[in-house]
Amino acid sequence: PKTGIEIRCEAIEYLNYPAVEWIVYFKNTADIDTPIIENIQAMDLSMACDDGEFIIHHARGTNSKIEDFEPIDDILSPNSKLKINSFGVHPWGMSSVESLPFFDVESTGNGITAAVGWTGAWSAEFICNEFGTVQVQAGMDTTHLLLHPNEEIRTPRMLLLFWDNDRIRAHNMWRRLILEYYSPQPCSKLLKTTMCDANWGEFTADEQIGKIRWWKEHNL
């Protein structure tokens, strides 16, 4: 009440999938600036595990390297932690350079699949304590700001799918969820788009035209 900061969470529970999505808003309803707001984490949850060991499944993003999109399985034991982020050596903020904005947290027989909906820099940290509980935090990598009167900001959009036993089956559920609720479907049909081919500018005109012909010759 002293600061006038209004915090609103809008959540969607999917009834035909074991999934939930949310987004958090911060608004200054006072007539003066707010105090500094910092270290906001859009996701902050805990998971327990019978044997105290977790597997964090994630994947590299694209940094124009041979290992782009490589899947990674990191073991998280008690008293250990792991941090992944999206931006790598590009601190100005990109969503999928170092890591793709998706990850699984797998414990004994169950887990979650998560997505970070954000076009800029994000990070996720996994901290496993000595009792076999992991804390998962994800969101913007850095927040340190104030809000002027009537200003409003939002956190990244978070999406979680909860699963038991079979991670591959969970991935198939995840694909169906994305296809049904997130993929564009104008007139109730899946969107069919043109295919774009981008090339770096150092190619000559003949080389550029040759690449275009390659698409046609291979009936793509």
Coordinates of N, CA and C in Angstrom, one line a residue:
P1 N 0.8 -1.2 0.0 CA 0.0 0.0 0.0 C 0.8 1.3 0.0
K2 N 2.0 1.3 0.6 CA 2.9 2.5 0.7 C 3.4 2.8 -0.7
T3 N 3.7 1.8 -1.5 CA 4.3 2.1 -2.8 C 3.3 2.3 -4.0
G4 N 2.1 1.8 -3.8 CA 1.2 1.9 -4.9 C 1.4 0.9 -6.0
I5 N 2.3 -0.1 -5.8 CA 2.6 -1.1 -6.8 C 1.4 -2.1 -6.8
E6 N 0.8 -2.3 -7.9 CA -0.2 -3.3 -8.1 C 0.3 -4.5 -8.9
I7 N 0.2 -5.7 -8.4 CA 0.8 -6.9 -9.0 C -0.4 -7.8 -9.4
R8 N -0.5 -8.1 -10.7 CA -1.6 -8.9 -11.2 C -1.0 -10.1 -12.0
C9 N -1.6 -11.3 -11.6 CA -1.2 -12.5 -12.3 C -2.4 -13.0 -13.1
E10 N -2.2 -13.2 -14.4 CA -3.2 -13.7 -15.3 C -2.7 -15.2 -15.7
A11 N -3.6 -16.1 -15.3 CA -3.2 -17.5 -15.5 C -4.3 -18.2 -16.4
I12 N -3.8 -19.2 -17.1 CA -4.7 -20.1 -17.9 C -4.4 -21.5 -17.5
E13 N -5.5 -22.2 -17.1 CA -5.4 -23.6 -16.8 C -6.0 -24.4 -18.0
Y14 N -5.3 -25.3 -18.6 CA -5.8 -26.1 -19.7 C -6.5 -27.3 -19.1
L15 N -7.7 -27.5 -19.5 CA -8.5 -28.6 -18.9 C -8.2 -29.9 -19.6
N16 N -7.8 -29.9 -20.9 CA -7.5 -31.1 -21.6 C -6.0 -31.5 -21.7
Y17 N -5.2 -30.7 -21.0 CA -3.8 -31.0 -20.9 C -3.3 -30.7 -19.4
P18 N -2.4 -31.4 -18.9 CA -1.9 -31.1 -17.6 C -0.9 -29.9 -17.6
A19 N -1.5 -28.7 -18.0 CA -0.6 -27.6 -18.2 C -1.2 -26.3 -17.7
V20 N -0.4 -25.3 -17.4 CA -0.8 -24.0 -16.9 C 0.1 -23.0 -17.5
E21 N -0.4 -21.8 -17.8 CA 0.4 -20.7 -18.3 C 0.1 -19.5 -17.5
W22 N 1.1 -18.6 -17.3 CA 0.8 -17.4 -16.5 C 1.7 -16.3 -17.0
I23 N 1.2 -15.0 -16.7 CA 2.0 -13.8 -17.0 C 1.7 -12.9 -15.8
V24 N 2.8 -12.2 -15.3 CA 2.6 -11.3 -14.2 C 2.9 -9.8 -14.6
Y25 N 2.0 -8.9 -14.1 CA 2.1 -7.5 -14.5 C 2.4 -6.7 -13.2
F26 N 3.2 -5.7 -13.3 CA 3.5 -4.7 -12.3 C 3.1 -3.3 -12.7
K27 N 2.2 -2.7 -12.0 CA 1.7 -1.4 -12.3 C 1.9 -0.4 -11.2
N28 N 2.3 0.8 -11.5 CA 2.4 1.9 -10.4 C 1.1 2.7 -10.4
T29 N 0.3 2.5 -9.4 CA -1.0 3.2 -9.3 C -0.9 4.5 -8.4
A30 N 0.4 4.8 -7.9 CA 0.6 6.0 -7.1 C 0.9 7.2 -8.0
D31 N 1.0 8.3 -7.4 CA 1.3 9.5 -8.2 C 2.8 9.9 -8.1
I32 N 3.6 9.0 -7.5 CA 5.0 9.2 -7.5 C 5.7 8.0 -8.0
D33 N 7.0 8.1 -8.3 CA 7.8 6.9 -8.7 C 7.8 5.8 -7.6
T34 N 7.9 4.6 -8.1 CA 8.0 3.5 -7.1 C 9.5 3.4 -6.6
P35 N 9.7 2.7 -5.5 CA 11.1 2.3 -5.2 C 11.6 1.4 -6.2
I36 N 12.9 1.1 -6.1 CA 13.5 0.2 -7.1 C 12.9 -1.2 -7.0
I37 N 12.6 -1.8 -8.2 CA 12.0 -3.1 -8.3 C 13.1 -4.0 -8.9
E38 N 13.5 -5.1 -8.3 CA 14.7 -5.8 -8.9 C 14.5 -7.3 -8.6
N39 N 15.3 -8.1 -9.3 CA 15.4 -9.5 -9.2 C 14.1 -10.3 -9.3
I40 N 13.2 -9.8 -10.2 CA 12.0 -10.5 -10.5 C 12.2 -11.8 -11.2
Q41 N 11.6 -12.8 -10.7 CA 11.6 -14.1 -11.3 C 10.2 -14.6 -11.6
A42 N 9.9 -14.7 -12.9 CA 8.5 -15.1 -13.4 C 8.1 -16.4 -12.9
M43 N 9.1 -17.3 -12.8 CA 8.9 -18.7 -12.3 C 9.7 -18.9 -11.0
D44 N 9.1 -19.4 -10.0 CA 9.9 -19.7 -8.8 C 9.2 -20.9 -8.1
L45 N 9.6 -22.1 -8.3 CA 8.9 -23.3 -7.7 C 9.9 -24.3 -7.2
S46 N 9.4 -25.3 -6.5 CA 10.2 -26.3 -5.9 C 9.7 -27.7 -6.3
M47 N 10.6 -28.6 -6.5 CA 10.2 -30.0 -6.8 C 11.1 -30.9 -5.8
A48 N 10.4 -32.0 -5.4 CA 11.1 -33.0 -4.5 C 11.4 -34.2 -5.3
C49 N 12.4 -35.0 -4.9 CA 12.8 -36.2 -5.6 C 13.1 -37.3 -4.6
D50 N 12.7 -38.5 -4.8 CA 12.9 -39.6 -3.9 C 14.4 -39.9 -3.7
D51 N 15.2 -39.9 -4.7 CA 16.6 -40.2 -4.6 C 17.4 -38.9 -4.6
G52 N 16.8 -37.7 -4.6 CA 17.5 -36.5 -4.5 C 18.3 -36.1 -5.7
E53 N 18.1 -36.8 -6.9 CA 18.8 -36.5 -8.1 C 17.9 -36.1 -9.2
F54 N 18.2 -35.1 -9.9 CA 17.4 -34.6 -11.0 C 18.2 -34.6 -12.3
I55 N 17.5 -34.6 -13.4 CA 18.1 -34.4 -14.7 C 17.4 -33.2 -15.3
I56 N 18.3 -32.3 -15.8 CA 17.8 -31.1 -16.4 C 18.1 -31.3 -17.9
H57 N 17.0 -31.5 -18.7 CA 17.1 -31.7 -20.1 C 16.9 -30.3 -20.8
H58 N 17.9 -29.9 -21.6 CA 17.7 -28.6 -22.3 C 18.5 -28.7 -23.6
A59 N 18.6 -27.7 -24.4 CA 19.2 -27.7 -25.7 C 19.9 -26.4 -26.0
R60 N 21.0 -26.5 -26.7 CA 21.7 -25.3 -27.1 C 20.9 -24.5 -28.1
G61 N 21.1 -23.2 -28.1 CA 20.5 -22.4 -29.1 C 21.3 -22.4 -30.4
T62 N 21.3 -21.3 -31.1 CA 22.0 -21.2 -32.3 C 23.0 -20.0 -32.3
N63 N 24.3 -20.3 -32.4 CA 25.3 -19.3 -32.3 C 26.2 -19.5 -33.5
S64 N 25.7 -20.1 -34.6 CA 26.4 -20.4 -35.9 C 27.6 -21.3 -35.6
K65 N 27.4 -22.4 -34.8 CA 28.4 -23.3 -34.5 C 27.9 -24.7 -34.8
I66 N 28.8 -25.7 -34.9 CA 28.5 -27.0 -35.3 C 27.6 -27.7 -34.3
E67 N 27.6 -27.3 -33.0 CA 26.8 -27.9 -32.0 C 25.5 -27.2 -31.8
D68 N 25.1 -26.3 -32.7 CA 23.8 -25.6 -32.6 C 22.6 -26.7 -32.4
F69 N 21.7 -26.4 -31.4 CA 20.5 -27.2 -31.1 C 20.9 -28.5 -30.5
E70 N 22.1 -28.7 -30.0 CA 22.5 -30.0 -29.4 C 21.7 -30.2 -28.1
P71 N 21.1 -31.4 -27.9 CA 20.4 -31.7 -26.7 C 21.4 -32.0 -25.6
I72 N 21.1 -31.5 -24.4 CA 22.0 -31.6 -23.2 C 21.3 -32.2 -22.0
D73 N 21.8 -33.2 -21.3 CA 21.2 -33.7 -20.1 C 22.2 -33.5 -19.0
D74 N 21.9 -32.6 -18.1 CA 22.7 -32.3 -16.9 C 22.2 -32.9 -15.7
I75 N 23.0 -33.7 -15.0 CA 22.6 -34.3 -13.7 C 22.8 -33.3 -12.6
L76 N 21.7 -33.2 -11.8 CA 21.8 -32.2 -10.7 C 21.7 -33.0 -9.4
S77 N 22.7 -33.1 -8.6 CA 22.8 -33.9 -7.4 C 22.6 -32.9 -6.2
P78 N 22.4 -33.4 -5.0 CA 22.2 -32.6 -3.8 C 23.5 -31.6 -3.7
N79 N 23.2 -30.4 -3.2 CA 24.2 -29.4 -3.1 C 24.9 -29.0 -4.4
S80 N 24.1 -29.0 -5.4 CA 24.7 -28.5 -6.7 C 23.7 -27.6 -7.4
K81 N 24.1 -26.9 -8.4 CA 23.2 -26.0 -9.1 C 23.7 -25.8 -10.5
L82 N 22.7 -25.4 -11.3 CA 23.0 -25.2 -12.8 C 22.3 -23.9 -13.2
K83 N 22.9 -23.2 -14.1 CA 22.3 -22.0 -14.7 C 22.4 -22.0 -16.2
I84 N 21.3 -21.8 -16.9 CA 21.3 -21.7 -18.3 C 20.8 -20.3 -18.7
N85 N 21.2 -19.8 -19.9 CA 20.7 -18.5 -20.3 C 20.6 -18.5 -21.8
S86 N 20.1 -17.4 -22.3 CA 19.8 -17.4 -23.8 C 20.8 -16.6 -24.6
F87 N 21.6 -15.8 -23.9 CA 22.3 -14.8 -24.7 C 23.8 -15.0 -24.9
G88 N 24.4 -15.9 -24.2 CA 25.8 -16.2 -24.4 C 26.7 -15.0 -24.4
V89 N 27.4 -14.8 -25.5 CA 28.3 -13.6 -25.5 C 27.6 -12.4 -26.0
H90 N 26.3 -12.4 -26.1 CA 25.6 -11.3 -26.7 C 24.7 -10.7 -25.5
P91 N 25.3 -9.8 -24.7 CA 24.6 -9.3 -23.5 C 23.4 -8.4 -23.8
W92 N 23.3 -7.9 -25.1 CA 22.2 -7.0 -25.4 C 20.8 -7.7 -25.4
G93 N 20.8 -9.0 -25.4 CA 19.6 -9.7 -25.2 C 19.1 -10.4 -26.4
M94 N 19.1 -11.7 -26.5 CA 18.5 -12.5 -27.5 C 17.9 -13.7 -26.8
S95 N 16.8 -14.3 -27.5 CA 16.0 -15.3 -26.8 C 16.5 -16.7 -27.0
S96 N 17.4 -17.0 -28.0 CA 17.8 -18.4 -28.2 C 19.2 -18.5 -28.8
V97 N 20.1 -17.7 -28.4 CA 21.5 -17.9 -28.8 C 22.2 -19.0 -28.1
E98 N 22.4 -18.9 -26.8 CA 23.1 -19.9 -26.0 C 22.2 -21.1 -25.7
S99 N 20.9 -20.9 -25.4 CA 20.0 -22.0 -25.1 C 18.7 -21.7 -25.7
L100 N 18.0 -22.8 -26.1 CA 16.6 -22.6 -26.5 C 15.7 -22.4 -25.2
P101 N 14.6 -21.7 -25.4 CA 13.8 -21.3 -24.2 C 12.8 -22.4 -23.8
F102 N 13.3 -23.6 -23.7 CA 12.5 -24.8 -23.3 C 13.5 -25.7 -22.4
F103 N 12.9 -26.3 -21.4 CA 13.7 -27.3 -20.6 C 12.7 -28.2 -19.9
D104 N 13.3 -29.4 -19.6 CA 12.6 -30.4 -18.7 C 13.3 -30.5 -17.4
V105 N 12.6 -30.6 -16.3 CA 13.1 -31.0 -15.0 C 12.6 -32.4 -14.7
E106 N 13.4 -33.4 -14.7 CA 13.0 -34.8 -14.5 C 13.5 -35.2 -13.1
S107 N 12.5 -35.8 -12.3 CA 12.9 -36.4 -11.1 C 12.5 -37.9 -11.2
T108 N 12.3 -38.6 -10.1 CA 12.0 -40.0 -10.1 C 10.6 -40.2 -10.6
G109 N 10.4 -40.6 -11.9 CA 9.1 -40.9 -12.4 C 8.2 -39.8 -12.8
N110 N 8.7 -38.6 -12.7 CA 7.8 -37.4 -13.0 C 8.7 -36.2 -13.4
G111 N 8.0 -35.2 -13.8 CA 8.8 -34.0 -14.2 C 7.9 -32.9 -14.7
I112 N 8.5 -31.8 -15.2 CA 7.8 -30.7 -15.8 C 8.5 -30.4 -17.1
T113 N 7.8 -29.9 -18.1 CA 8.3 -29.3 -19.3 C 7.9 -27.8 -19.2
A114 N 8.9 -27.0 -19.5 CA 8.7 -25.5 -19.3 C 9.1 -24.8 -20.6
A115 N 8.5 -23.6 -20.8 CA 8.9 -22.7 -21.8 C 8.9 -21.3 -21.2
V116 N 9.9 -20.5 -21.7 CA 10.0 -19.1 -21.3 C 9.6 -18.3 -22.5
G117 N 8.5 -17.6 -22.4 CA 8.0 -16.8 -23.5 C 8.6 -15.4 -23.4
W118 N 9.7 -15.1 -24.1 CA 10.3 -13.8 -24.0 C 11.2 -13.6 -25.2
T119 N 11.2 -12.4 -25.8 CA 12.0 -12.2 -27.0 C 13.4 -11.6 -26.7
G120 N 13.6 -11.3 -25.4 CA 15.0 -10.8 -25.0 C 15.7 -11.8 -24.2
A121 N 16.7 -11.3 -23.4 CA 17.5 -12.2 -22.6 C 16.7 -12.8 -21.4
W122 N 16.9 -14.0 -21.2 CA 16.3 -14.7 -20.1 C 17.3 -15.7 -19.5
S123 N 17.1 -16.2 -18.3 CA 17.9 -17.2 -17.7 C 17.1 -18.1 -16.8
A124 N 17.6 -19.2 -16.5 CA 16.9 -20.2 -15.6 C 18.0 -20.8 -14.7
E125 N 17.7 -20.9 -13.4 CA 18.6 -21.5 -12.4 C 18.0 -22.6 -11.7
F126 N 18.7 -23.7 -11.5 CA 18.2 -24.9 -10.8 C 19.2 -25.1 -9.6
I127 N 18.6 -25.1 -8.4 CA 19.4 -25.2 -7.2 C 18.9 -26.4 -6.4
C128 N 19.7 -27.4 -6.3 CA 19.3 -28.6 -5.5 C 20.0 -28.6 -4.1
N129 N 19.1 -28.6 -3.1 CA 19.7 -28.5 -1.7 C 20.0 -29.9 -1.2
E130 N 20.5 -30.0 0.0 CA 21.0 -31.2 0.6 C 19.9 -32.2 0.9
F131 N 18.6 -31.8 0.9 CA 17.5 -32.6 1.2 C 16.8 -33.2 -0.1
G132 N 17.4 -33.0 -1.3 CA 16.9 -33.5 -2.5 C 15.7 -32.8 -3.0
T133 N 15.7 -31.5 -2.8 CA 14.6 -30.6 -3.4 C 15.3 -29.6 -4.3
V134 N 14.7 -29.4 -5.5 CA 15.3 -28.5 -6.4 C 14.4 -27.2 -6.5
Q135 N 15.0 -26.1 -6.5 CA 14.3 -24.8 -6.7 C 14.6 -24.4 -8.1
V136 N 13.5 -24.1 -8.9 CA 13.6 -23.7 -10.2 C 13.2 -22.2 -10.4
Q137 N 14.1 -21.4 -10.8 CA 13.8 -20.0 -11.0 C 14.1 -19.6 -12.5
A138 N 13.1 -18.9 -13.1 CA 13.3 -18.5 -14.5 C 12.7 -17.2 -14.8
G139 N 13.2 -16.4 -15.7 CA 12.6 -15.1 -16.1 C 13.7 -14.3 -16.7
M140 N 13.4 -13.0 -16.7 CA 14.4 -12.0 -17.3 C 15.7 -12.2 -16.5
D141 N 16.8 -12.1 -17.2 CA 18.1 -12.3 -16.5 C 18.4 -11.2 -15.5
T142 N 18.0 -10.0 -15.8 CA 18.3 -8.9 -14.9 C 17.1 -7.9 -14.8
T143 N 16.6 -7.6 -13.6 CA 15.6 -6.5 -13.5 C 16.1 -5.6 -12.4
H144 N 16.2 -4.3 -12.7 CA 16.5 -3.3 -11.7 C 16.0 -2.0 -12.3
L145 N 14.8 -1.6 -11.8 CA 14.1 -0.5 -12.4 C 13.1 0.2 -11.4
L146 N 12.6 1.3 -11.9 CA 11.4 1.9 -11.1 C 10.3 2.2 -12.1
L147 N 9.1 2.4 -11.6 CA 8.0 2.7 -12.5 C 7.5 4.1 -12.2
H148 N 7.3 4.9 -13.2 CA 6.7 6.2 -13.1 C 5.2 6.0 -12.9
P149 N 4.5 7.0 -12.4 CA 3.0 6.9 -12.2 C 2.3 6.4 -13.5
N150 N 1.5 5.4 -13.3 CA 0.7 4.7 -14.4 C 1.5 3.8 -15.3
E151 N 2.8 3.7 -15.1 CA 3.6 2.8 -15.9 C 3.3 1.3 -15.5
E152 N 3.4 0.4 -16.5 CA 3.1 -1.0 -16.2 C 4.1 -1.8 -17.0
I153 N 4.7 -2.8 -16.4 CA 5.5 -3.8 -17.1 C 5.0 -5.2 -16.9
R154 N 5.6 -6.1 -17.7 CA 5.2 -7.5 -17.6 C 6.4 -8.4 -17.5
T155 N 6.2 -9.6 -17.0 CA 7.3 -10.6 -16.9 C 7.2 -11.4 -18.2
P156 N 8.2 -12.3 -18.4 CA 8.0 -13.3 -19.5 C 6.7 -14.2 -19.2
R157 N 6.2 -14.7 -20.3 CA 5.1 -15.6 -20.2 C 5.6 -17.0 -19.9
M158 N 5.1 -17.7 -18.9 CA 5.6 -19.0 -18.5 C 4.6 -20.1 -18.9
L159 N 5.0 -21.2 -19.3 CA 4.1 -22.3 -19.6 C 4.7 -23.6 -19.1
L160 N 3.9 -24.3 -18.3 CA 4.4 -25.5 -17.7 C 3.5 -26.7 -18.0
L161 N 4.0 -27.8 -18.3 CA 3.3 -29.1 -18.5 C 3.8 -30.1 -17.5
F162 N 2.9 -30.7 -16.8 CA 3.3 -31.7 -15.7 C 3.1 -33.1 -16.3
W163 N 4.1 -34.0 -16.0 CA 4.0 -35.3 -16.6 C 4.5 -36.4 -15.6
D164 N 4.1 -37.6 -15.8 CA 4.5 -38.8 -15.0 C 5.1 -39.8 -16.0
N165 N 6.1 -40.5 -15.5 CA 6.6 -41.8 -16.1 C 7.3 -41.6 -17.4
D166 N 6.7 -41.1 -18.4 CA 7.2 -41.2 -19.8 C 7.5 -39.8 -20.3
R167 N 8.7 -39.4 -20.4 CA 9.1 -38.1 -20.9 C 8.8 -37.9 -22.4
I168 N 9.0 -39.0 -23.2 CA 8.7 -38.9 -24.6 C 7.2 -38.7 -24.8
R169 N 6.4 -39.4 -24.1 CA 5.0 -39.2 -24.2 C 4.6 -37.7 -23.8
A170 N 5.3 -37.2 -22.8 CA 5.1 -35.8 -22.4 C 5.5 -34.8 -23.5
H171 N 6.5 -35.1 -24.2 CA 6.9 -34.3 -25.4 C 5.9 -34.3 -26.5
N172 N 5.2 -35.5 -26.7 CA 4.2 -35.5 -27.7 C 2.9 -34.7 -27.2
M173 N 2.6 -34.8 -25.9 CA 1.6 -33.9 -25.4 C 1.9 -32.5 -25.6
W174 N 3.1 -32.1 -25.3 CA 3.6 -30.8 -25.5 C 3.4 -30.3 -26.9
R175 N 3.8 -31.1 -27.9 CA 3.6 -30.7 -29.3 C 2.1 -30.5 -29.6
R176 N 1.3 -31.4 -29.1 CA -0.2 -31.2 -29.4 C -0.7 -30.0 -28.7
L177 N -0.2 -29.7 -27.5 CA -0.7 -28.4 -26.8 C -0.3 -27.2 -27.6
I178 N 1.0 -27.2 -28.1 CA 1.5 -26.0 -28.9 C 0.7 -25.9 -30.2
L179 N 0.5 -27.0 -30.8 CA -0.2 -27.0 -32.1 C -1.7 -26.6 -31.9
E180 N -2.3 -27.0 -30.9 CA -3.7 -26.7 -30.7 C -4.0 -25.2 -30.2
Y181 N -3.1 -24.7 -29.3 CA -3.4 -23.4 -28.7 C -2.4 -22.3 -29.1
Y182 N -1.3 -22.6 -29.7 CA -0.3 -21.6 -30.0 C 0.0 -21.4 -31.4
S183 N -0.1 -22.4 -32.2 CA 0.1 -22.3 -33.7 C -1.0 -21.5 -34.3
P184 N -0.7 -20.5 -35.2 CA -1.7 -19.8 -35.9 C -2.7 -20.7 -36.7
Q185 N -4.0 -20.5 -36.5 CA -4.9 -21.3 -37.2 C -6.1 -20.4 -37.8
P186 N -5.8 -19.5 -38.8 CA -6.8 -18.7 -39.3 C -7.9 -19.5 -40.0
C187 N -9.1 -19.2 -39.8 CA -10.3 -19.9 -40.3 C -10.3 -21.4 -39.8
S188 N -9.7 -21.6 -38.7 CA -9.7 -23.0 -38.1 C -8.8 -23.9 -38.9
K189 N -7.9 -23.4 -39.6 CA -7.0 -24.3 -40.4 C -5.5 -23.9 -40.1
L190 N -4.6 -24.8 -40.1 CA -3.2 -24.5 -39.8 C -2.7 -23.6 -40.9
L191 N -2.0 -22.6 -40.5 CA -1.4 -21.6 -41.3 C -0.4 -22.2 -42.3
K192 N -0.5 -22.0 -43.6 CA 0.5 -22.4 -44.5 C 1.1 -21.1 -45.0
T193 N 2.5 -21.1 -44.9 CA 3.2 -19.9 -45.2 C 4.2 -20.1 -46.3
T194 N 4.7 -19.1 -46.9 CA 5.7 -19.2 -47.9 C 7.0 -19.6 -47.2
M195 N 7.9 -20.2 -47.9 CA 9.2 -20.6 -47.4 C 10.2 -19.5 -47.7
C196 N 10.9 -19.0 -46.8 CA 11.9 -17.9 -47.0 C 13.3 -18.5 -47.0
D197 N 14.2 -18.0 -47.9 CA 15.5 -18.4 -48.0 C 16.4 -17.1 -47.8
A198 N 17.2 -17.1 -46.8 CA 18.0 -15.9 -46.5 C 19.5 -16.3 -46.7
N199 N 20.2 -15.4 -47.4 CA 21.6 -15.6 -47.6 C 22.4 -14.4 -47.2
W200 N 23.7 -14.6 -46.8 CA 24.6 -13.5 -46.5 C 24.9 -12.7 -47.7
G201 N 25.2 -11.4 -47.5 CA 25.4 -10.5 -48.6 C 26.6 -10.6 -49.5
E202 N 27.6 -11.5 -49.1 CA 28.8 -11.5 -49.8 C 28.7 -12.3 -51.1
F203 N 27.6 -13.0 -51.3 CA 27.4 -13.8 -52.5 C 27.2 -12.9 -53.7
T204 N 27.7 -13.3 -54.9 CA 27.4 -12.6 -56.1 C 26.0 -12.8 -56.6
A205 N 25.5 -12.0 -57.5 CA 24.2 -12.1 -58.0 C 23.9 -13.5 -58.6
D206 N 24.9 -14.0 -59.4 CA 24.8 -15.3 -60.0 C 24.6 -16.4 -58.9
E207 N 25.4 -16.3 -57.8 CA 25.3 -17.3 -56.7 C 24.0 -17.2 -56.0
Q208 N 23.4 -16.0 -55.8 CA 22.1 -15.8 -55.2 C 21.1 -16.5 -56.1
I209 N 21.1 -16.2 -57.3 CA 20.1 -16.7 -58.3 C 20.2 -18.2 -58.3
G210 N 21.5 -18.7 -58.3 CA 21.7 -20.2 -58.3 C 21.0 -20.8 -57.1
K211 N 21.1 -20.2 -55.9 CA 20.5 -20.8 -54.7 C 19.0 -20.8 -54.9
I212 N 18.4 -19.8 -55.5 CA 16.9 -19.8 -55.7 C 16.5 -20.9 -56.7
R213 N 17.3 -21.1 -57.7 CA 17.0 -22.2 -58.7 C 17.1 -23.5 -58.0
W214 N 18.1 -23.7 -57.0 CA 18.2 -24.9 -56.3 C 16.9 -25.3 -55.6
W215 N 16.3 -24.4 -55.0 CA 15.0 -24.7 -54.4 C 14.0 -25.2 -55.4
K216 N 13.9 -24.6 -56.5 CA 12.9 -25.0 -57.6 C 13.3 -26.4 -58.1
E217 N 14.6 -26.6 -58.4 CA 15.0 -27.8 -59.0 C 14.8 -29.0 -58.1
H218 N 14.8 -28.8 -56.8 CA 14.5 -29.9 -55.8 C 13.1 -29.9 -55.4
N219 N 12.2 -29.1 -56.1 CA 10.8 -29.2 -55.8 C 10.4 -28.9 -54.3
L220 N 11.1 -27.9 -53.8 CA 10.9 -27.5 -52.4 C 10.0 -26.2 -52.4

